[in-house]
Amino acid sequence: MYPELAKCPRSLLVCEKSNFEHEKSRHDTHVSKHYFNHKVSVVIPECGALSSRLASVINNFSKYFLVKNLPVYEFLDKDFLKNVVWNGALYALSYKTSIDQDNTIALLPSSQLILSVDKDTYEQLGLEGKPSQYNHRQPMRYVVTIDLTDKSMDPEGKRYQRVLSCLKERVPLKSDFLLGRHNSGADGDKALQSLLSRYQWKEHRPVVSSHTLKDLPCPSLHALDLRGDQRSCDPHSFLEWLGAVSAGVSCDNTAASFLSTYVCPEPQTLVSQALHCTVSGLLLPEDIYSLLQELRRYFDEPKFTSWLSLTVHGFMDSPVSWGDAEHGFHKGGENFYNFVLFKNQDYWLHMGTGSHDRCPP
């Protein structure tokens, strides 16, 4: 094996502890600013099935659309700008484009259009941008950010006409796109349907999977011990355990297993059952926040467990991670966050990225 392949890629994990009812808690901001999410996982120890209320929240996650060969200039259509983009809550992400190889595009609910393009495309496009933070010695990639709510982008203005001309005539960028919108109004629905009618598209709903794990070794967690100094395992070990559970890796290191020697970190307990539920697709922050709020109510009635977990994974090839912070792939493209919720409304928040990302907010 090459020595380089054995090296673990650098990653960054930010951890914080707070209480949902604290006036300075930023849990809502962390959720709302992580725009492009493809998978949500919930782990609840000592639980065998989703409650009716949790199931209702999950089954009501917003639908989304896959649109084929959609030109970027369509986002600048006057009617679409007025009734969809400027009203906020529109999420658009180029589909199956690699952030380190292809031209990757995103439209944020803040009405910012992000173009992460290679050097040749940038030079032909003629729009002002900045070199990517994750270039080598010479800039080979550029990021163009266009604020569609800026006064200069009024459809009657010169800058709007210039941007439209660059995207429509100089370099007609197009891609397959995932589109999602939360709480569309009548005019927004009409404008969105008008756009879809001009292209090949398909409606999707998030895919839900749920199963019960029996006799699961489970870490012991205590709300006050975020760092794992005394009564809890450390954050890295806990997240590794969550990954093993999600991947179906056995945590008991039995002598008959030739696939894994992984064991649950100490301190640990054996729970008779645990629920593992996943949702995948283009998952909107508004729906994830609704799920988080419902999970907070899980402890309103007495439960055998003192904690539960919610993990949210961002798209590996999204041009942004949190807010408009540039995201890079490097070796893994990870950008995720995890909430551990406790009975008393305390929570831990873990935010993880790779080496090609800014520090999470």
PDB file of C-alpha atoms in Angstrom, residues 34-41 58 61-66 91 93 95 178-180 203-209 278-285 287-288 312-316:
ATOM      1  CA  HIS A  34     -27.006  24.301   6.629  1.00  0.00           C
ATOM      2  CA  TYR A  35     -28.851  24.524   3.344  1.00  0.00           C
ATOM      3  CA  PHE A  36     -28.203  21.345   1.356  1.00  0.00           C
ATOM      4  CA  ASN A  37     -28.838  18.114   3.246  1.00  0.00           C
ATOM      5  CA  HIS A  38     -29.099  14.636   1.792  1.00  0.00           C
ATOM      6  CA  LYS A  39     -29.504  12.364   4.817  1.00  0.00           C
ATOM      7  CA  VAL A  40     -30.942  12.545   8.326  1.00  0.00           C
ATOM      8  CA  SER A  41     -30.442   9.757  10.874  1.00  0.00           C
ATOM      9  CA  ILE A  58     -41.043  12.646   8.864  1.00  0.00           C
ATOM     10  CA  PHE A  61     -41.027  16.276   4.656  1.00  0.00           C
ATOM     11  CA  SER A  62     -41.238  18.451   1.542  1.00  0.00           C
ATOM     12  CA  LYS A  63     -41.168  16.959  -1.919  1.00  0.00           C
ATOM     13  CA  TYR A  64     -38.476  18.032  -4.353  1.00  0.00           C
ATOM     14  CA  PHE A  65     -37.813  17.936  -8.081  1.00  0.00           C
ATOM     15  CA  LEU A  66     -35.063  16.638 -10.341  1.00  0.00           C
ATOM     16  CA  TYR A  91     -33.127  25.568  -2.772  1.00  0.00           C
ATOM     17  CA  LEU A  93     -28.301  22.400  -6.338  1.00  0.00           C
ATOM     18  CA  TYR A  95     -26.983  17.243  -9.460  1.00  0.00           C
ATOM     19  CA  LEU A 178     -32.409  19.319  -7.534  1.00  0.00           C
ATOM     20  CA  LEU A 179     -35.041  21.922  -6.648  1.00  0.00           C
ATOM     21  CA  GLY A 180     -36.918  22.256  -3.388  1.00  0.00           C
ATOM     22  CA  GLU A 203     -41.073  14.781  -8.579  1.00  0.00           C
ATOM     23  CA  HIS A 204     -39.499  12.933  -5.650  1.00  0.00           C
ATOM     24  CA  ARG A 205     -40.277  12.451  -2.002  1.00  0.00           C
ATOM     25  CA  PRO A 206     -37.674  11.708   0.660  1.00  0.00           C
ATOM     26  CA  VAL A 207     -37.059   8.004   1.219  1.00  0.00           C
ATOM     27  CA  VAL A 208     -37.670   6.807   4.782  1.00  0.00           C
ATOM     28  CA  SER A 209     -36.094   3.688   6.269  1.00  0.00           C
ATOM     29  CA  THR A 278     -33.012   7.463   8.186  1.00  0.00           C
ATOM     30  CA  VAL A 279     -34.477   9.927   5.701  1.00  0.00           C
ATOM     31  CA  SER A 280     -32.674  10.650   2.415  1.00  0.00           C
ATOM     32  CA  GLY A 281     -33.217  13.019  -0.509  1.00  0.00           C
ATOM     33  CA  LEU A 282     -33.053  16.805  -0.812  1.00  0.00           C
ATOM     34  CA  LEU A 283     -33.993  17.611   2.787  1.00  0.00           C
ATOM     35  CA  LEU A 284     -34.926  21.193   3.610  1.00  0.00           C
ATOM     36  CA  PRO A 285     -33.725  22.856   6.834  1.00  0.00           C
ATOM     37  CA  ASP A 287     -38.336  20.166   7.785  1.00  0.00           C
ATOM     38  CA  ILE A 288     -35.254  19.159   9.766  1.00  0.00           C
ATOM     39  CA  VAL A 312     -27.670  15.520   9.421  1.00  0.00           C
ATOM     40  CA  HIS A 313     -25.316  14.992   6.463  1.00  0.00           C
ATOM     41  CA  GLY A 314     -24.784  17.660   3.811  1.00  0.00           C
ATOM     42  CA  PHE A 315     -24.195  16.930   0.127  1.00  0.00           C
ATOM     43  CA  MET A 316     -20.528  16.127  -0.417  1.00  0.00           C
TER      44      MET A 316
END
